[in-house]
Short mmCIF file of C-alpha atoms and ligand atoms in Angstrom, two decimals:
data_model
loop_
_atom_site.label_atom_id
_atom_site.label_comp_id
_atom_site.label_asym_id
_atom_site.label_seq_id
_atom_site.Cartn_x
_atom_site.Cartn_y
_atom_site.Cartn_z
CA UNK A 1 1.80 103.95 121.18
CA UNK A 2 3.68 101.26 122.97
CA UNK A 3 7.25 100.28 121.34
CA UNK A 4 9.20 97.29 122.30
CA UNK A 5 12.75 97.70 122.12
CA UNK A 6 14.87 94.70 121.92
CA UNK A 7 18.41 95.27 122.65
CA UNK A 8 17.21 98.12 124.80
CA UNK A 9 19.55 97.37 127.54
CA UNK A 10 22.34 98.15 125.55
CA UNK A 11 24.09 101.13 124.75
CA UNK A 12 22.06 102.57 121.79
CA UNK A 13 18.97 101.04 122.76
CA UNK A 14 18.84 102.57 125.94
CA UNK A 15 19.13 106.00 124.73
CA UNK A 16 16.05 105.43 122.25
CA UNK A 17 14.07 103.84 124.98
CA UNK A 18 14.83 107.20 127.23
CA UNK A 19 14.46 109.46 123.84
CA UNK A 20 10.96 107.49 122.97
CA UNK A 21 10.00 108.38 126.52
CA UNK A 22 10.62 111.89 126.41
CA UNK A 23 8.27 112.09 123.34
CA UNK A 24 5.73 110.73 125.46
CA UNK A 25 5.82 107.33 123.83
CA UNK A 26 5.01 103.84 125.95
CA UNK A 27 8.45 101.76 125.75
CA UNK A 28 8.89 97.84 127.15
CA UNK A 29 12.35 96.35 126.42
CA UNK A 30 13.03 92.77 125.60
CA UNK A 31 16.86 92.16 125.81
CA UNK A 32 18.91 89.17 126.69
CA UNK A 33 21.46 91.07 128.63
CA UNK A 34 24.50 89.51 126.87
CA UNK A 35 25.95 93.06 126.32
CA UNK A 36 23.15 94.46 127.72
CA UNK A 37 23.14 96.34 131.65
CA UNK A 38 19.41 96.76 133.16
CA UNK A 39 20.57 99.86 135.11
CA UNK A 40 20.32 101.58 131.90
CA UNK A 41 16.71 101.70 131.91
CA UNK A 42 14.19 104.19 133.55
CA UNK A 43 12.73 102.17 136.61
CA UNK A 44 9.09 102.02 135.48
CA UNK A 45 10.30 100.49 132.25
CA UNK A 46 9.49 96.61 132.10
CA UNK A 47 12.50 94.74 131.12
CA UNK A 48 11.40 91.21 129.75
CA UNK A 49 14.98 89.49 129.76
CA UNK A 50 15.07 86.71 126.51
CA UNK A 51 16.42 86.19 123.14
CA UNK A 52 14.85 86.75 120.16
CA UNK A 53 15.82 83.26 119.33
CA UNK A 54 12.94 82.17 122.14
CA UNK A 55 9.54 82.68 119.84
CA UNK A 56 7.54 81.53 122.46
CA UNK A 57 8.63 84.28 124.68
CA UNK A 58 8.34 86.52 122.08
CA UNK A 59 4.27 85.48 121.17
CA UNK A 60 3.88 85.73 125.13
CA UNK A 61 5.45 89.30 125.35
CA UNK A 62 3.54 91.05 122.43
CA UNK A 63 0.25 88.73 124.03
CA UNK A 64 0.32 90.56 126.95
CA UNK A 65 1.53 93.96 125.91
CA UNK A 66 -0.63 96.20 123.41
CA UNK A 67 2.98 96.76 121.48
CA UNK A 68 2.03 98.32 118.11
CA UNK A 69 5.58 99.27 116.80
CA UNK A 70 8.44 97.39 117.82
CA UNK A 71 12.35 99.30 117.11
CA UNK A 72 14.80 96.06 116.53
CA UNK A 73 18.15 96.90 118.26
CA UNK A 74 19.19 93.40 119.54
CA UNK A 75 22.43 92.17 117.60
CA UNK A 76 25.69 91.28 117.79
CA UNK A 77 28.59 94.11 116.77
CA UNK A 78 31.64 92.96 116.77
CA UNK A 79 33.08 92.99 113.46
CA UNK A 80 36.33 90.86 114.20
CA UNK A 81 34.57 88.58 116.13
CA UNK A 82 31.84 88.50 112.96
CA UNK A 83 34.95 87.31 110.79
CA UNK A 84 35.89 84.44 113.64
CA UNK A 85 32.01 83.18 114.73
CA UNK A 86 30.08 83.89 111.24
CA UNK A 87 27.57 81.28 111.92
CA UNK A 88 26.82 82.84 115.44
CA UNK A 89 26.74 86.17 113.92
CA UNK A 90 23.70 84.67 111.35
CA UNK A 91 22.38 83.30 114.52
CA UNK A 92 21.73 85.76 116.20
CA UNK A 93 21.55 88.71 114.07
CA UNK A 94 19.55 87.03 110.77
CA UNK A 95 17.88 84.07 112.47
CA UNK A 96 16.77 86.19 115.69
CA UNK A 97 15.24 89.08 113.02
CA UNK A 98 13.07 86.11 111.02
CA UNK A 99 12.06 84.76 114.46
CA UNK A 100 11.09 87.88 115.68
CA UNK A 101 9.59 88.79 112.69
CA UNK A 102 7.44 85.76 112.60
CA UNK A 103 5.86 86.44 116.32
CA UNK A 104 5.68 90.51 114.93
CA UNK A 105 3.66 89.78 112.18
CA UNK A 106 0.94 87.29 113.88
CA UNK A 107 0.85 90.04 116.67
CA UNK A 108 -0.87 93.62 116.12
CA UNK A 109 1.90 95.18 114.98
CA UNK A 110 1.87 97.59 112.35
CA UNK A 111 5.63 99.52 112.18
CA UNK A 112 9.40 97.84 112.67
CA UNK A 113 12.17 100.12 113.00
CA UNK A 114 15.68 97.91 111.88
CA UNK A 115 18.95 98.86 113.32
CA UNK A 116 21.29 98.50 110.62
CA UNK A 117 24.89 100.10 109.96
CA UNK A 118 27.18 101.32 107.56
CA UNK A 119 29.05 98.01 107.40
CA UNK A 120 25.99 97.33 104.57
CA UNK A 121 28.47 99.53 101.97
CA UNK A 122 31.73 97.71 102.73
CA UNK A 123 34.48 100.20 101.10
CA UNK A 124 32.53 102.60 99.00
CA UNK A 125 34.46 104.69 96.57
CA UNK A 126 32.32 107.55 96.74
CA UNK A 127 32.83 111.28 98.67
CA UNK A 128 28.75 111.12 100.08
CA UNK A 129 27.43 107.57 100.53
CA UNK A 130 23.81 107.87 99.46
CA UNK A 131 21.46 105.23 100.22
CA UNK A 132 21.44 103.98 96.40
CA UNK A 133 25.48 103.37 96.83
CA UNK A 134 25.87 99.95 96.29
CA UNK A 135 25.82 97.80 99.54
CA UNK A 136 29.30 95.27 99.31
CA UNK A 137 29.54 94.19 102.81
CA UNK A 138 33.53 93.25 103.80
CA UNK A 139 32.27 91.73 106.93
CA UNK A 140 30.16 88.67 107.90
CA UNK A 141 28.53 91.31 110.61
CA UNK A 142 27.92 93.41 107.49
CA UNK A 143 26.21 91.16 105.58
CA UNK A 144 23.75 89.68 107.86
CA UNK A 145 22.45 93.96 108.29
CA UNK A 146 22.38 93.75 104.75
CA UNK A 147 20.85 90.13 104.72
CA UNK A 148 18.34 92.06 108.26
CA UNK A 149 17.24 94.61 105.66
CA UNK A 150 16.13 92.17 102.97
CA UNK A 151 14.19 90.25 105.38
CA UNK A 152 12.95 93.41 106.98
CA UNK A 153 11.87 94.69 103.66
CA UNK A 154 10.26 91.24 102.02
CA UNK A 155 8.31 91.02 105.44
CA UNK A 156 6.85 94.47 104.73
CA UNK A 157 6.13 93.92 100.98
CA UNK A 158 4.29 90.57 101.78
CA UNK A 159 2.24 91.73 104.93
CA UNK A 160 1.91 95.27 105.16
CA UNK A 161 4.26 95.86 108.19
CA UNK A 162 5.58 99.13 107.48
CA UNK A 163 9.34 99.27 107.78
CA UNK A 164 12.60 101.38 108.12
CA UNK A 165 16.43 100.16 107.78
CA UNK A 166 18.37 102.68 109.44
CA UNK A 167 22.07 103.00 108.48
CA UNK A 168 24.27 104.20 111.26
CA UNK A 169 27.55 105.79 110.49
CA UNK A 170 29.88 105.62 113.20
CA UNK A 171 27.81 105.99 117.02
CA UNK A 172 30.17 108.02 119.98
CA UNK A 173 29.20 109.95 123.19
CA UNK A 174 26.21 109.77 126.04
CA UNK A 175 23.24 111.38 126.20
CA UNK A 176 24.00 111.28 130.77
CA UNK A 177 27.19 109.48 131.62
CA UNK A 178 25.42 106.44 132.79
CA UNK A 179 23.96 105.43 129.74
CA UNK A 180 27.63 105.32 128.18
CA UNK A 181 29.35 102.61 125.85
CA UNK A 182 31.01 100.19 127.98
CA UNK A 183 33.03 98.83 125.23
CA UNK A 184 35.82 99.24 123.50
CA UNK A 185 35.40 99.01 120.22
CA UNK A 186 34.88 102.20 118.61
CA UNK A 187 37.82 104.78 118.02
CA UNK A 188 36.56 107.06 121.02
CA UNK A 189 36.37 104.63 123.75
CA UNK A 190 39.66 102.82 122.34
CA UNK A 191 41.35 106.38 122.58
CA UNK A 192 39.99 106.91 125.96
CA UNK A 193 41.73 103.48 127.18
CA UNK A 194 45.13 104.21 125.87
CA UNK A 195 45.71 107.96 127.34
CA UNK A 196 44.10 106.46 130.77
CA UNK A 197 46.76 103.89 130.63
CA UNK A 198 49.32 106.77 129.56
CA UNK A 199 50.08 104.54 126.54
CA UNK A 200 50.02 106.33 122.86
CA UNK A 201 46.86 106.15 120.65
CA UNK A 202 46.99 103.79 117.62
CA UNK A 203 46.20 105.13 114.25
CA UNK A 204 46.19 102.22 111.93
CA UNK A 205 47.87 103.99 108.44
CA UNK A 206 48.63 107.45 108.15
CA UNK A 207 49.27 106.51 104.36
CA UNK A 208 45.65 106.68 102.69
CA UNK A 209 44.25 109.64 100.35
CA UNK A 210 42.91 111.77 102.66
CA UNK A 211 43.75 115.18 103.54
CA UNK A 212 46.04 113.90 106.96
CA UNK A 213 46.33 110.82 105.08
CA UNK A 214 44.30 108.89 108.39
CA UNK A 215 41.12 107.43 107.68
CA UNK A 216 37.92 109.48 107.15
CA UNK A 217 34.67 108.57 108.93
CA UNK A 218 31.32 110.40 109.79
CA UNK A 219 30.56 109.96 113.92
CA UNK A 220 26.89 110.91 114.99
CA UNK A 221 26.40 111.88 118.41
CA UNK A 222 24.30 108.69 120.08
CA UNK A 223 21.29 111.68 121.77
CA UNK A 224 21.08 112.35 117.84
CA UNK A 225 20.74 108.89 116.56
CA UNK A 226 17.83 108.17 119.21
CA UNK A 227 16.30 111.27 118.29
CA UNK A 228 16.11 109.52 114.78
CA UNK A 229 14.43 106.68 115.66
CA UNK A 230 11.56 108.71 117.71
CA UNK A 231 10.64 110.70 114.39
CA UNK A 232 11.68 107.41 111.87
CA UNK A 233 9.10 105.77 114.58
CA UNK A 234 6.32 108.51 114.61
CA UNK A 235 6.90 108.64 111.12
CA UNK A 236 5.92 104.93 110.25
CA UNK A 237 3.22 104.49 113.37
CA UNK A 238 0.67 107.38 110.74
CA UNK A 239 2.09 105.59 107.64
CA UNK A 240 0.54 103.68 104.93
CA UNK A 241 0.78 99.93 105.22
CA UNK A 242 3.75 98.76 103.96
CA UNK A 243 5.60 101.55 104.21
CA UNK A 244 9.53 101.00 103.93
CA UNK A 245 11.89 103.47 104.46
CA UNK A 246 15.73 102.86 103.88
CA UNK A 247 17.73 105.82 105.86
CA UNK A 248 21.49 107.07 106.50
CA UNK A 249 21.84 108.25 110.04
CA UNK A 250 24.99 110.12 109.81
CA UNK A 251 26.43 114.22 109.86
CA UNK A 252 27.31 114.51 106.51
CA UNK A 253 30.69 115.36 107.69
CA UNK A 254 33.92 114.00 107.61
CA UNK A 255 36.34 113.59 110.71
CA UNK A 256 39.97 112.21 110.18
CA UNK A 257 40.97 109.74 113.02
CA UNK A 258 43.75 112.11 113.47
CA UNK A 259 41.29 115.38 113.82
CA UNK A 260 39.31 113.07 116.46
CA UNK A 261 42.69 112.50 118.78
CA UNK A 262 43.12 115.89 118.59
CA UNK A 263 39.68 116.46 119.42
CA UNK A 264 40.28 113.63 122.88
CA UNK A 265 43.53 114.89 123.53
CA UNK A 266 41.64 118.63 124.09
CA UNK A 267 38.63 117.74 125.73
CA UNK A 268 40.14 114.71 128.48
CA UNK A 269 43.24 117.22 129.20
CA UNK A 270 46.08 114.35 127.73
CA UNK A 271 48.68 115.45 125.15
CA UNK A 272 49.90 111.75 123.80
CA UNK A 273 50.95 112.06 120.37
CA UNK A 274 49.64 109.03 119.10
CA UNK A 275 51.73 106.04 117.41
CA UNK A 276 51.26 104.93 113.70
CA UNK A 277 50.92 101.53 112.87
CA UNK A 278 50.07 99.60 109.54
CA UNK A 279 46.53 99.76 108.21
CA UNK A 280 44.23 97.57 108.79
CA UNK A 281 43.05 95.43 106.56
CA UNK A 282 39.73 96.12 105.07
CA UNK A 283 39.40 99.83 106.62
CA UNK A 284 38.31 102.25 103.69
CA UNK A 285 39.65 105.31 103.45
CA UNK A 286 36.38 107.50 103.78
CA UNK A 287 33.13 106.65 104.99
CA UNK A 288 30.45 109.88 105.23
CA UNK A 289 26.96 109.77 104.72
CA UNK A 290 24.93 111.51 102.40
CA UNK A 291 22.30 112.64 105.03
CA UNK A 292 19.89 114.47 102.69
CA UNK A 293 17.54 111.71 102.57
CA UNK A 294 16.69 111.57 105.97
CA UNK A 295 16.28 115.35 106.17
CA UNK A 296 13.80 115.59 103.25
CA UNK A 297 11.81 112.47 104.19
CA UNK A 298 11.88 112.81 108.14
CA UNK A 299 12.90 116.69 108.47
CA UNK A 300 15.55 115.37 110.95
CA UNK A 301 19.51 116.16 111.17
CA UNK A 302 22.18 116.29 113.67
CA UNK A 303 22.56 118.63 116.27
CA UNK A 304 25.77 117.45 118.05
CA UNK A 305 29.51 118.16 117.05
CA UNK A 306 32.35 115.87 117.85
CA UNK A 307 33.32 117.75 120.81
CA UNK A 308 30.17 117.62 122.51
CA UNK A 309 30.30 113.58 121.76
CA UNK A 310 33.87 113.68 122.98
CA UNK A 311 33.37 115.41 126.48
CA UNK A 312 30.17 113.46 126.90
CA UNK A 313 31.51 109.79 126.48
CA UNK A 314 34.52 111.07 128.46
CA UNK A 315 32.08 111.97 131.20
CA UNK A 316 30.97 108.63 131.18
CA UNK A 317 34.16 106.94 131.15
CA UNK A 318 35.79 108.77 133.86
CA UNK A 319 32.10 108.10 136.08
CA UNK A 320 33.35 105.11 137.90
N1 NAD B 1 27.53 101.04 118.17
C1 NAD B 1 27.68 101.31 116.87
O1 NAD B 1 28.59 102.06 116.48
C2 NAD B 1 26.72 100.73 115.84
C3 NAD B 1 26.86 101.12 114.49
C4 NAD B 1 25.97 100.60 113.54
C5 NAD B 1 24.96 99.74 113.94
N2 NAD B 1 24.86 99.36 115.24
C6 NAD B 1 23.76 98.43 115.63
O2 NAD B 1 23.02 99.02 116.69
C7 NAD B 1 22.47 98.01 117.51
C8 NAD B 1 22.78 98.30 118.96
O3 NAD B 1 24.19 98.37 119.12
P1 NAD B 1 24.88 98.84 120.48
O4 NAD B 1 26.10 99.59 120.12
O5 NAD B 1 23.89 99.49 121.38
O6 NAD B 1 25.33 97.43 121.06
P2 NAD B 1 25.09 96.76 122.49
O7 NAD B 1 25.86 95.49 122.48
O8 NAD B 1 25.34 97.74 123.58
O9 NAD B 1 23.52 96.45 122.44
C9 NAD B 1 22.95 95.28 121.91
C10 NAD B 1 21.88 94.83 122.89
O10 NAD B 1 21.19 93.69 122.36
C11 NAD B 1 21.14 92.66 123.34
N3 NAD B 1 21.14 91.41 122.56
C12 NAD B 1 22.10 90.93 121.75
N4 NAD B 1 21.69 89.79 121.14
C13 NAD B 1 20.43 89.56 121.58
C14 NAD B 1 19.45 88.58 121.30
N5 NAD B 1 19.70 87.58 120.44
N6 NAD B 1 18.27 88.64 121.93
C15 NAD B 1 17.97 89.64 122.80
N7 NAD B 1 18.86 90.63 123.09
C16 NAD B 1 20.07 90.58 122.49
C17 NAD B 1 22.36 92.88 124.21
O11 NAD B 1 22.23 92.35 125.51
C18 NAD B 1 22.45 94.42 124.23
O12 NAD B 1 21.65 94.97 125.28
C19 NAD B 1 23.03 96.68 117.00
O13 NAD B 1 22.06 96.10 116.13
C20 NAD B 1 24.25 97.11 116.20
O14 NAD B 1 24.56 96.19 115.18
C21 NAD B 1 25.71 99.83 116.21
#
C-alpha cells in the first residue's frame, strides 16, 4: 500500500515514515516544513512540501500518487502557544484536517490514521485513563484533537473511510540520533538543556499526591509509537469500511518527573539536583494510560523503558 504522511518531516512523523518502510509499506510525505527538517527522510522518499490548508495541492498529490491510506501527523503542538494563538491553532490543526479530509474522501482512499494526544482528557481523576474516560480538554491545542477526532470519526460514519484516533501519552527518545526532537518542549529535551547549560532542572511542584509528590506521567518510547501506527495502519488497510478505532498509545506505567531526572542525571553522566518551583497551572497530577485496548484490538505494546528513551534522545542531542 502507499501511505501519505503529512507532517512526516517532523519528529514523530519521520519515525513512522522509516517504521512504515521497514514493514515494506510505500510512504510519500506531504509536510509544510514549518517544524518540519527534510533530512529526516530516507532519500527515495518523495517529499511534496505544502499545507494541508492548500486543497488544490492536496487533489493534485493523491491524483498522481496511488495513496490508499493516508496517517495525519501535520499539526501544531505547542500547548502555551495554543492558549496565546487559539484561532491559528483551529487553523491549522481543525481546518487543515476538514480540508484534507475533503480531498481524502473524493480520492481512493480507504483508511486515515489521526494523530491525536492525551491533551483530549485534560486532568483526569482516574489511576488508568481508558479510552471511555471522559475527554475535558484544558487546552485550546487539546480541544481541536478532540474537535480532529470528531471530524475524523463523522467523516468515517458518513463515507466509509475507515478511521483510527490515536492518543499519545507523553512521546521521548530516537529511534537513530538524527531523527531526534529538536525542540524543547517536552520534560526530556527541557532536562537535557538545563544540565548542558550546568543550570538546575525545574520541577514545577513537588507538592501534589503522588508518591514523590512530582507529577506522574506515562512516556512511550517514539520507535514504539511508530511501531503503532504500522499495525493501527495494517490493521485498518484489511478492515471493514468504516471502521473506527479510538486507541491509547501509552506504557501503562507511571514515571514521576523526579524518577525521570534521576533517570537523565544517570544516563547523560550530570548530577544537578534539580530546583523546585511552583506548579504550573493546569498540570494534573497523574496522567497513565490504560493500554489494554490497544493490546487486545491490535496485539501491540511497548517494548522500550525510560532509559533506553533517555540514552537515545541524549544521543541525539549531544550529535551536533
Ligand atoms: N510530541 C508529542 O509529545 C506529541 C504528543 C501527542 C500528540 N502529538 C501529535 O503528533 C503529531 C506530530 O508531532 P511532532 O512531535 O512530530 O511535531 P513536529 O512539529 O515535529 O511535527 C509536525 C510536522 O507537521 C508539519 N506541519 C505542521 N503544520 C502543517 C500544515 N498545516 N501542513 C503541512 N504540514 C504541517 C511540520 O512541518 C512538522 O514536520 C502532531 O499532530 C502532534 O499534535 C505529539
Amino acid at each position: 500500500m502507499t501511505w501519505l504522511i503529512t507532517g512526516g518531516a517532523g519528529y514523530i512523523g519521520a519515525h513512522v515514515v522509516h517504521a512504515l518502510r521497514a514493514a515494506g509499506e510505500q510512504a510519500l510525505v506531504y509536510d509544510d516544513l514549518s517544524t518540519g527538517v527534510a533530512g529526516r527522510l530516507p532519500s527515495d522518499v518523495e517529499l511534496v512540501v505544502g499545507s494541508t490548508l492548500d486543497r488544490a495541492l492536496l487533489e493534485r498529490t493523491l491524483a498522481e500518487h496511488p495513496v490508499t491510506g493516508v496517517v495525519h501527523l501535520a499539526a501544531k503542538k505547542q500547548v502555551g502557544e495554543s492558549v496565546e494563538q487559539p484561532l491559528r491553532y483551529y487553523r491549522e490543526n481543525v481546518e487543515g484536517l476538514r480540508v484534507l479530509l475533503e480531498a481524502v474522501t473524493a480520492a481512493d482512499v480507504r483508511s486515515f490514521v489521526f494523530s491525536s494526544s492525551a491533551a483530549v482528557y485534560g486532568m483526569p481523576d482516574v489511576e488508568l485513563v481508558t479510552e471511555d474516560t471522559p475527554c475535558v480538554p484544558l487546552s485550546p491545542y487539546g480541544e481541536t484533537k478532540l474537535a480532529g477526532e470528531w471530524l475524523v470519526r463523522a467523516t468515517g460514519r458518513a463515507t466509509g473511510l475507515a478511521t483510527a484516533s490515536l492518543r499519545y501519552f507523553n512521546v521521548a527518545g530516537a529511534a537513530s540520533p538524527e531523527l531526534a526532537d529538536t525542540g524543547v518542549y517536552n520534560l526530556v529535551p527541557m532536562v537535557f538543556e538545563k544540565l548542558t547549560d550546568g543550570a538546575a532542572p525545574r520541577v514545577f511542584g513537588a507538592d501534589y499526591p503522588t508518591p514523590d509528590g512530582t507529577c506522574v506521567r506515562d512516556y512511550i518510547h517514539v520507535a514504539d509509537l511508530a511501531e503503532a501506527h504500522v499495525a493501527t495502519a495494517q490493521r485498518l488497510a484489511g478492515a471493514e469500511p468504516g471502521t473506527d478505532l479510538t486507541l491509547n498509545i501509552g506504557r501503562g506505567v507511571g514515571v514521576s518527573v523526579r524518577e525521570m531526572i534521576d533517570v537523565i542525571n544517570e544516563e547523560t553522566g550530570y548530577d544537578i539536583a534539580p530546583e523546585i518551583t511552583d506548579r504550573r497551572p493546569g498540570d494534573p497530577a497523574r496522567v497513565v494510560a490504560s493500554a489494554g485496548r490497544i493490546a487486545d484490538q491490535l496485539g501491540w505494546s511497548a517494548k522500550r523503558d525510560v532509559r533506553e528513551m533517555v540514552s537515545s534522545a541524549w544521543a541525539g542531542w549531544t550529535r551536533a
